Short mmCIF file of C-alpha atoms and ligand atoms in Angstrom, two decimals:
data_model
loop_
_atom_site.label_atom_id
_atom_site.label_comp_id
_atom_site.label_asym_id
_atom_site.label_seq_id
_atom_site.Cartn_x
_atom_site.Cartn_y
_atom_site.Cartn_z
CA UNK A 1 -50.41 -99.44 78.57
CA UNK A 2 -53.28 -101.31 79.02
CA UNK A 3 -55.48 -98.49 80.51
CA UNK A 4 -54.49 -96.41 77.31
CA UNK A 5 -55.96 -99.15 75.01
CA UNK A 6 -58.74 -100.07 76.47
CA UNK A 7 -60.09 -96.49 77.97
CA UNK A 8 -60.20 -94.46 74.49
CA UNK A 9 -58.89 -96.01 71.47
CA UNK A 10 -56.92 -93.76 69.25
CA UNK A 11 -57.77 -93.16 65.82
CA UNK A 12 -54.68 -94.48 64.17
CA UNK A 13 -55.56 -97.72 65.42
CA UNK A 14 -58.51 -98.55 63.19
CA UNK A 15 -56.97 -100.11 60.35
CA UNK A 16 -59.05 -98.14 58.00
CA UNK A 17 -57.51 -94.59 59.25
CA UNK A 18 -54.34 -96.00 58.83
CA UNK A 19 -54.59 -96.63 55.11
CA UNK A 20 -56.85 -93.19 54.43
CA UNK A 21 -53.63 -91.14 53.73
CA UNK A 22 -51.25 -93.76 52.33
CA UNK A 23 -54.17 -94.31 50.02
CA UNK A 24 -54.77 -90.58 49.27
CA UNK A 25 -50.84 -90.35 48.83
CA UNK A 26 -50.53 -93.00 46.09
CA UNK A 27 -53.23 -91.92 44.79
CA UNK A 28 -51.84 -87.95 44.05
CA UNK A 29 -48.66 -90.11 42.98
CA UNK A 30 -50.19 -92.20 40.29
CA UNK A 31 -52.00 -88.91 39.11
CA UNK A 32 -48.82 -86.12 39.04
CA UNK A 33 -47.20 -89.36 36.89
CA UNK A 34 -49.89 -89.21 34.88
CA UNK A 35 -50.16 -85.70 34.11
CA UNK A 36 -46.17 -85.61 33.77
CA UNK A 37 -45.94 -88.32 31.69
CA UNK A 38 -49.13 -88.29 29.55
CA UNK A 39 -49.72 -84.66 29.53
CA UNK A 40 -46.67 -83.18 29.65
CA UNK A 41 -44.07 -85.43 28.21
CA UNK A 42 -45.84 -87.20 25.24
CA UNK A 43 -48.91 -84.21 24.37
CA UNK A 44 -46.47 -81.14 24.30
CA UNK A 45 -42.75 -82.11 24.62
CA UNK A 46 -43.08 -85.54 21.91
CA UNK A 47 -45.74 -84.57 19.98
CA UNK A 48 -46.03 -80.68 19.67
CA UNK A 49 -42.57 -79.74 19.79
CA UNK A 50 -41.01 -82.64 18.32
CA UNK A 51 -38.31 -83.07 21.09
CA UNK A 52 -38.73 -86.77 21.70
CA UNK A 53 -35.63 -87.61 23.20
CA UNK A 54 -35.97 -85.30 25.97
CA UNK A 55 -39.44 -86.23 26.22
CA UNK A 56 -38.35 -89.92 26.99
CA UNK A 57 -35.50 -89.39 29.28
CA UNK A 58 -37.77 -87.06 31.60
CA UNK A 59 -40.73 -89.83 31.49
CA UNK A 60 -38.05 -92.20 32.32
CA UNK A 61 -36.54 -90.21 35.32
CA UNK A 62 -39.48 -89.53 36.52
CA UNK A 63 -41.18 -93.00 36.43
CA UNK A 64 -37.36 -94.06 38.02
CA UNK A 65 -38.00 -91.96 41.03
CA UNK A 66 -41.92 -93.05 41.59
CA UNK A 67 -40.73 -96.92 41.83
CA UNK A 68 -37.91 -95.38 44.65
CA UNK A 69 -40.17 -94.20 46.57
CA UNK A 70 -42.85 -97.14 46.20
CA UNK A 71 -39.74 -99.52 47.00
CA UNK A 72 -38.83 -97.60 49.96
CA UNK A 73 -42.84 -97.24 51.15
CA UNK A 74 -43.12 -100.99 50.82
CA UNK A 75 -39.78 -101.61 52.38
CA UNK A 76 -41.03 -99.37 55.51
CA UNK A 77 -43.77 -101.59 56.32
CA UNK A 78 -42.29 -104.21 55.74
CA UNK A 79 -39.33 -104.04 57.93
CA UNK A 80 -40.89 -101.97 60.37
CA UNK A 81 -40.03 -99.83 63.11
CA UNK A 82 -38.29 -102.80 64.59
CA UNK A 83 -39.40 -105.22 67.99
CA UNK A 84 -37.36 -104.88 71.63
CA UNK A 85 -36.54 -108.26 72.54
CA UNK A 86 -38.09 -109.37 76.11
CA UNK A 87 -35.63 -108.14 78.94
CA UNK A 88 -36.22 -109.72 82.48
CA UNK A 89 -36.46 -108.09 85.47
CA UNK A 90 -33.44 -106.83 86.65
CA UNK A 91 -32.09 -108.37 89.76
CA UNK A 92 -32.04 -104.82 91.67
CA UNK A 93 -33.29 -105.99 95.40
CA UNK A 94 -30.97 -104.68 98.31
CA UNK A 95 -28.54 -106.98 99.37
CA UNK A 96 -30.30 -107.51 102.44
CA UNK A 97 -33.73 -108.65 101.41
CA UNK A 98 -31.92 -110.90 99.01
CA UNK A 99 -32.81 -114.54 99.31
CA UNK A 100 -31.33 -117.35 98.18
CA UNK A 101 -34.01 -119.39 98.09
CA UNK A 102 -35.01 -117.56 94.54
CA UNK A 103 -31.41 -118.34 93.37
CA UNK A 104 -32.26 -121.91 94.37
CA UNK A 105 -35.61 -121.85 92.70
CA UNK A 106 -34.13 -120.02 89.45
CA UNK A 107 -31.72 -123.22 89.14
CA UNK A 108 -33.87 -125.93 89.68
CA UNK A 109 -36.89 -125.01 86.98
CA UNK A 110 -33.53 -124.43 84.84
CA UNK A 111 -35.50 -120.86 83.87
CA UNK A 112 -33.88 -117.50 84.36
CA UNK A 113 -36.91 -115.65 85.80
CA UNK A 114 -34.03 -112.26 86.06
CA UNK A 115 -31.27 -110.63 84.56
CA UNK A 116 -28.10 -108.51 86.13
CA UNK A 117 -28.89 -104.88 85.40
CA UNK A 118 -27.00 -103.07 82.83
CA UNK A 119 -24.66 -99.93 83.94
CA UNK A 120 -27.28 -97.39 83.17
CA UNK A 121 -31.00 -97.57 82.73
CA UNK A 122 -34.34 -95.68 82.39
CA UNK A 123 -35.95 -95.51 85.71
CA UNK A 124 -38.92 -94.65 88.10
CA UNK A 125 -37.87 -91.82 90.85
CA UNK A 126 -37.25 -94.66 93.31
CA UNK A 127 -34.72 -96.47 90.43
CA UNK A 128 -37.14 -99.26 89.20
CA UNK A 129 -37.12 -100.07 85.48
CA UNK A 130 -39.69 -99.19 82.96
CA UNK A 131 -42.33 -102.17 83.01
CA UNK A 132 -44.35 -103.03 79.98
CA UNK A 133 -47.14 -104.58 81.04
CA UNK A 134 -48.21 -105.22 77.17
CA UNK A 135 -45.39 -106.95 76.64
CA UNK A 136 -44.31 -108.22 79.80
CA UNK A 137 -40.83 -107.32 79.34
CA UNK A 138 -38.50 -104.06 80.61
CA UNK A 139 -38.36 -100.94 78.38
CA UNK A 140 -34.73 -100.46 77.50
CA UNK A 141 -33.37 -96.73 77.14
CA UNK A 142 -35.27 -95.30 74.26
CA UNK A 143 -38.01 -97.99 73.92
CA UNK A 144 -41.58 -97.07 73.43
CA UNK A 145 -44.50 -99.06 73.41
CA UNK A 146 -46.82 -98.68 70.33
CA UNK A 147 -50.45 -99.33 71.42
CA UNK A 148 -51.08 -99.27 67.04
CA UNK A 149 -48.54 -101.94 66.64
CA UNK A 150 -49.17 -103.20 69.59
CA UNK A 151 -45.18 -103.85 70.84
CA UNK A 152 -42.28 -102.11 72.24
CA UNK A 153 -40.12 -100.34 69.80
CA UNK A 154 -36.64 -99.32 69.98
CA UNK A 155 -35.84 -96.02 69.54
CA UNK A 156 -39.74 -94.89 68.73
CA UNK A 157 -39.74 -91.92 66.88
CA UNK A 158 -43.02 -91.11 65.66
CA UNK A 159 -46.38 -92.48 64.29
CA UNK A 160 -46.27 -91.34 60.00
CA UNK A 161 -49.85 -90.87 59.03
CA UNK A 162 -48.36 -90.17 55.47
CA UNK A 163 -46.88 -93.88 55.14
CA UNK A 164 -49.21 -95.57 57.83
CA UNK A 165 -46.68 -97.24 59.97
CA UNK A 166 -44.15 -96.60 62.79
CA UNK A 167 -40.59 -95.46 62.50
CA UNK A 168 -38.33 -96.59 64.72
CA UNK A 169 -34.86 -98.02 65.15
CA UNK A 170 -35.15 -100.51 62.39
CA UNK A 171 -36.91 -98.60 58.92
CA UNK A 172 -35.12 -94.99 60.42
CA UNK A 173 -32.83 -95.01 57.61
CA UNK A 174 -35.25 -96.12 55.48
CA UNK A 175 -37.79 -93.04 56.40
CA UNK A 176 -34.93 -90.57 55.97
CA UNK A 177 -34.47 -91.75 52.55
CA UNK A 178 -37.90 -91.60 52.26
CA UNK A 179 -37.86 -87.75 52.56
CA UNK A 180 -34.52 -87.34 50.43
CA UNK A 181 -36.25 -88.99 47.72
CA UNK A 182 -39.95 -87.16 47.37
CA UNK A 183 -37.89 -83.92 47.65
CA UNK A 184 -35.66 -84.72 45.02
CA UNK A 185 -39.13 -86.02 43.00
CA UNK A 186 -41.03 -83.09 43.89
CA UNK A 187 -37.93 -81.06 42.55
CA UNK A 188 -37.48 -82.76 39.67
CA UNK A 189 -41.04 -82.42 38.47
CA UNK A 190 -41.56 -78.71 39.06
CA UNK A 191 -37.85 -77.50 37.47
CA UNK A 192 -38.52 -79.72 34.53
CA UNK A 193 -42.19 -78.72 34.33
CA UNK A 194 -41.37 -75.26 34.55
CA UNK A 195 -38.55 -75.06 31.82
CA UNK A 196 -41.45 -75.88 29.26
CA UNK A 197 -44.19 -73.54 30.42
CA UNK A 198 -43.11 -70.25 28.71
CA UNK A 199 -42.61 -72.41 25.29
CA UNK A 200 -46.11 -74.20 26.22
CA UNK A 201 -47.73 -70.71 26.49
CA UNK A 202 -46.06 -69.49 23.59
CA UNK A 203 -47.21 -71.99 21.51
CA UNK A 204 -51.28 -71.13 21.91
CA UNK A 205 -51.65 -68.75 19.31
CA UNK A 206 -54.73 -66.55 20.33
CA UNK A 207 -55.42 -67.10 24.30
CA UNK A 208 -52.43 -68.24 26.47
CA UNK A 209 -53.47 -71.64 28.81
CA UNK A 210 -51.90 -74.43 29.95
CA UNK A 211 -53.41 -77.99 30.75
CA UNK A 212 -54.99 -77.43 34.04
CA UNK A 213 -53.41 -80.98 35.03
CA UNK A 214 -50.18 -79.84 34.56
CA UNK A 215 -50.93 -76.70 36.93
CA UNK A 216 -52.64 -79.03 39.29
CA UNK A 217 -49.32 -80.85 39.70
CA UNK A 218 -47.22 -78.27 39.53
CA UNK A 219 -49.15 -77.11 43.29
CA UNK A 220 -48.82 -80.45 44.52
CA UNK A 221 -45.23 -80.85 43.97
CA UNK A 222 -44.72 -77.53 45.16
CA UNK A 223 -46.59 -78.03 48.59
CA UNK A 224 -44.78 -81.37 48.83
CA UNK A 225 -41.62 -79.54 48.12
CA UNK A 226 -42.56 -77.52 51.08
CA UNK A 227 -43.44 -80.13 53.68
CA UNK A 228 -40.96 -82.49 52.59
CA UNK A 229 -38.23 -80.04 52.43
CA UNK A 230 -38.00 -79.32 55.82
CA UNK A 231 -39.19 -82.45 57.25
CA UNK A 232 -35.75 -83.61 55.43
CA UNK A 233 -33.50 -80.98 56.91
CA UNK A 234 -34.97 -81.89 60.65
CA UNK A 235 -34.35 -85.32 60.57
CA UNK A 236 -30.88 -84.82 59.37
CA UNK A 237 -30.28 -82.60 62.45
CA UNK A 238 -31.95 -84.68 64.67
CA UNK A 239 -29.47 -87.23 63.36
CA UNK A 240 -26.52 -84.92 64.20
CA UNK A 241 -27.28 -84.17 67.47
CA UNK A 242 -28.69 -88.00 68.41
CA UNK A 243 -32.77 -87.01 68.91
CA UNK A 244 -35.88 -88.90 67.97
CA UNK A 245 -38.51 -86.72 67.35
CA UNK A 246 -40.44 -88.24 70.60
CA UNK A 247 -37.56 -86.44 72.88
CA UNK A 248 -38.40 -83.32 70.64
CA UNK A 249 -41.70 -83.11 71.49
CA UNK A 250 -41.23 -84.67 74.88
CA UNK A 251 -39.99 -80.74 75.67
CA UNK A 252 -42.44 -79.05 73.86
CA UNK A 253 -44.98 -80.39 76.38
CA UNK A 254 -45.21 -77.91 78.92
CA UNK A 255 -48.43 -78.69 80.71
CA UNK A 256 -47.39 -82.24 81.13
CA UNK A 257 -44.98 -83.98 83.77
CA UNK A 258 -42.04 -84.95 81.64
CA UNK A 259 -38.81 -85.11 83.81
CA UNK A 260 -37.44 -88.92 83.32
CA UNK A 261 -34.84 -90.65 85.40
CA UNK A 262 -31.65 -92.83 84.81
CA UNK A 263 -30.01 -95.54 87.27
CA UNK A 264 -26.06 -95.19 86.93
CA UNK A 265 -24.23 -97.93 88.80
CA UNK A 266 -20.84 -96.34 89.93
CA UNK A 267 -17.57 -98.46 89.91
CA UNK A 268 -16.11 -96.84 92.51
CA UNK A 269 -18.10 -97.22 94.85
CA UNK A 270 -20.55 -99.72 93.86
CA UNK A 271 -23.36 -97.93 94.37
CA UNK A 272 -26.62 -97.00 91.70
CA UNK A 273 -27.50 -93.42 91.88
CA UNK A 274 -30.66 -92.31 90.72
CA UNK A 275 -30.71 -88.96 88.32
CA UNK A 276 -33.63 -86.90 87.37
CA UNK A 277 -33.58 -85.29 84.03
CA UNK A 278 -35.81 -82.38 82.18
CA UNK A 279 -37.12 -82.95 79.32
CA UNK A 280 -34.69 -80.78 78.00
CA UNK A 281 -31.88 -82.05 79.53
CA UNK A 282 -33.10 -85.48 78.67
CA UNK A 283 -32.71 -85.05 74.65
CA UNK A 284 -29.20 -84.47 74.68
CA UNK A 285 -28.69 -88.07 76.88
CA UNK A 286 -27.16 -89.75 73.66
CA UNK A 287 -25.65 -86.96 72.07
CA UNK A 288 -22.05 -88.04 71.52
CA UNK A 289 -21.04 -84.79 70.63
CA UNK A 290 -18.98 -85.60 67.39
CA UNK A 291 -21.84 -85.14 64.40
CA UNK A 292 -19.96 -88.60 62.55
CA UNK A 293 -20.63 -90.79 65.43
CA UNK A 294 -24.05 -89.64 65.58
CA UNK A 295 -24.78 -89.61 62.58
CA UNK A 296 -23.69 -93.86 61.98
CA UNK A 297 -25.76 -94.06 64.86
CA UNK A 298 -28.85 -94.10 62.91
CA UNK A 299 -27.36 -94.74 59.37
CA UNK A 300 -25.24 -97.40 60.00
CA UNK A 301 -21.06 -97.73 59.26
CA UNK A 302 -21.59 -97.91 55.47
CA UNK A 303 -21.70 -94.87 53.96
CA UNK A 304 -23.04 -96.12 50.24
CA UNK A 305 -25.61 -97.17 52.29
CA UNK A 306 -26.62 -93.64 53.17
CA UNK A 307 -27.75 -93.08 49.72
CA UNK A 308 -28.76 -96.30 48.67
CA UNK A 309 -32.63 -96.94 49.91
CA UNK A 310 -31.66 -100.49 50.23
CA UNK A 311 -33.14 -102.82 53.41
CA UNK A 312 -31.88 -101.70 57.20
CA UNK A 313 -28.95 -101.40 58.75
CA UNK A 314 -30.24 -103.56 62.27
CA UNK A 315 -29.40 -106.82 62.08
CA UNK A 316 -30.75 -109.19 64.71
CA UNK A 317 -29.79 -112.33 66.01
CA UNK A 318 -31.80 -113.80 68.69
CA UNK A 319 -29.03 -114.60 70.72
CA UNK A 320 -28.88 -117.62 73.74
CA UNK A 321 -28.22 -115.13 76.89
CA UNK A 322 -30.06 -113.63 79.33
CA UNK A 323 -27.28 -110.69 79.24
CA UNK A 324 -29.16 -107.52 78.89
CA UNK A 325 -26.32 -105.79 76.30
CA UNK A 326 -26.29 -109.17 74.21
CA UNK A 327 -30.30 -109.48 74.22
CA UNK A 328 -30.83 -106.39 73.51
CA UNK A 329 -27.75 -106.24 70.44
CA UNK A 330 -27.99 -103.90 67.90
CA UNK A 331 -30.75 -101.90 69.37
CA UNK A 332 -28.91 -101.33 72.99
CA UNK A 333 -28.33 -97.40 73.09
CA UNK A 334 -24.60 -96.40 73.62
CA UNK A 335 -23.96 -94.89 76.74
CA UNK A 336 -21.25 -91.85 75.69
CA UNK A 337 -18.34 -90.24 77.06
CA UNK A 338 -20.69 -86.64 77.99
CA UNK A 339 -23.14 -88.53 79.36
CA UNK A 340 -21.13 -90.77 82.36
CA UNK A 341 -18.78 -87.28 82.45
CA UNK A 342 -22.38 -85.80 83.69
CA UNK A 343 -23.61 -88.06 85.77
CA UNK A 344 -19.80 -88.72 87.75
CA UNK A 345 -20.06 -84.56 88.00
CA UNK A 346 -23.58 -84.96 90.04
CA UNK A 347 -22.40 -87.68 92.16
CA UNK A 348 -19.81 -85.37 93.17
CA UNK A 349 -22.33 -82.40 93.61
CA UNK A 350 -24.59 -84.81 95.25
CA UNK A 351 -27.44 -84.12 92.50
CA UNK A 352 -29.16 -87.14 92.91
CA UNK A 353 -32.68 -88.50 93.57
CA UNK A 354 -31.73 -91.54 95.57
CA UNK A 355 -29.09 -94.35 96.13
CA UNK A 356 -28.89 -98.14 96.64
CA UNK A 357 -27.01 -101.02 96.52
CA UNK A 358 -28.60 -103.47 93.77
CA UNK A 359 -28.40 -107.49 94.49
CA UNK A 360 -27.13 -107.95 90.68
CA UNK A 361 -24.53 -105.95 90.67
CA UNK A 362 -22.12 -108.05 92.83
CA UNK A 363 -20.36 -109.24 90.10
CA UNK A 364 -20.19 -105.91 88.51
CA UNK A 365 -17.39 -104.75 90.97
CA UNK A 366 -14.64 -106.91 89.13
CA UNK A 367 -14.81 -105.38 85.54
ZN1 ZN B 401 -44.57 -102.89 75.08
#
């Protein structure tokens, strides 16, 4: 992605654009606590109407919910979107042009300079993988590079101006909590605001106002209410259905190229067939069909951990192999059941783009 860097430099990659709306963001946070706490709670609930317990306990819950969502912010950046180990090239020359003189060479510097290719890949048209030149490594299925971070990230799914950093495969869950919890702040603050208002008006004997901070809020919450809302519900059926945002808007692109191709090595026969794929066809590649499966696909097994906004659920070793599945680990994308059922159905039809034999697969033929 070189050219992309160097030719025009997008805005999110000055470091000072980056922080602009985190900044502005904590910054409307502190304030709504503020005017909840200060204004609310303590002038009119504690002090004018006496009701200090219930003055405390909202303070508290509300100050509770702030740190959350601090803790998760932090924890976002933090961990990060996640890093693709390096893959090698794959070993994908035709039998013919194969020579053993590399084999020989591979051996005696001791270095693995390539890898067997995995059963099914991301492709060119003519069945090459996805080169990074950035990172001088393969993209696996999923993987985007991120010219901001500057790496390759598993699973990408989108740049967040509101946090300031990249979600991907590794701080997913935590971003979906993310959402969960400013709704459930934004929530909190407007029912409880609202459930003292008429007493608040009520209580000005001649002209009826309310402490313009405590309106201000109140339109804050409620427009975060509104974009966080929804933002929530997406995710959670992106979730379901196995979709990063990136394959969402992949198909919303109309003016742009965005078929994509796959290289399926077939048992049977031993052959790699090359697929092409609309965009729309493309999103539903790791769809497993069964909303569960899915679904612990991007929160993990444990379901506590669902709720709790507590670290991520990728754990990675950096493992001693040059095996693409055991490189790769936690962040290689399950191939499902729909998926090879589609791709044996083309075969059949003879829907494919091309078809070769690849040097690395020998071995494949046994297992
Ligand atoms: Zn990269």
């Amino acid at each position: 992605m070189g050219f992309l860097s160097t030719g025009s430099v997008r805005l999110e990659e000055h470091l000072w654009f980056r922080c602009i709306t985190p900044v502005v963001v904590l910054g409307l946070l502190t304030n709504a606590t503020w005017s909840f706490c200060h204004q609310l709670c303590y002038n009119a609930i504690y002090r004018k109407f006496g009701q200090r317990s219930v003055a405390i306990g909202l303070m508290v819950g509300e100050v509770v919910l702030v740190l959350i969502l601090i803790g998760i912010w932090f924890q976002m950046v933090l961990i990060g979107p996640g890093k693709q180990p390096k893959l090698l090239p794959f070993k994908i020359m035709p039998e013919d042009e194969s020579d053993t003189d590399s084999e020989a060479k591979e051996s005696s510097q001791g270095t693995q300079m390539s890898t067997n290719p995995p059963r099914i890949y991301q492709c060119d048209p003519q069945g090459y993988p996805i080169w990074c030149t950035a990172c001088q490594s393969i993209k696996a299925n999923r993987t985007h590079h991120s010219s901001t971070l500057g790496y390759c990230i598993p699973r990408f799914d989108h740049y967040c101006v509101w946090i300031g950093t990249v979600v991907g495969r590794k701080n997913y869950r935590l971003f979906v909590q993310f959402a969960f919890y400013f709704w459930a702040f934004a929530i909190f603050v407007i029912v409880s605001t609202a459930s003292f208002l008429p007493k608040i008006i009520r209580s000005q004997p001649h002209v009826p106002r309310v402490n313009p901070n405590i309106l201000i809020m109140m339109g804050l919450c409620g427009m975060a209410t509104l974009m966080v809302g929804p933002l929530f519900l997406a995710h959670t059926y992106y979730m379901m259905v196995n979709r990063t945002s990136l394959e969402i808007i992949a198909t919303k692109r109309r003016s742009r190229a965005t078929n994509t191709w796959l290289c399926y090595y077939n048992a049977v026969d031993g052959i790699r067939y090359v697929f092409e794929f609309k965009a729309l066809e493309a999103q539903d590649f790791w769809n497993k069909r069964n909303i569960w499966t899915n679904l612990k696909e991007f929160l993990g097994d444990n379901y506590l951990m669902w709720f709790i906004p507590f670290g991520t659920n990728i754990k990675y070793s950096h493992p001693h192999s040059s095996d693409v599945a055991e490189v790769l680990g936690p962040y290689q994308e399950k191939c499902g059941e729909r998926l090879r059922d589609e791709l044996q159905h083309r075969i059949e039809a003879g829907n494919y783009v091309a078809a070769f034999k690849a040097f690395g697969d020998r071995s494949m033929g046994e297992n």
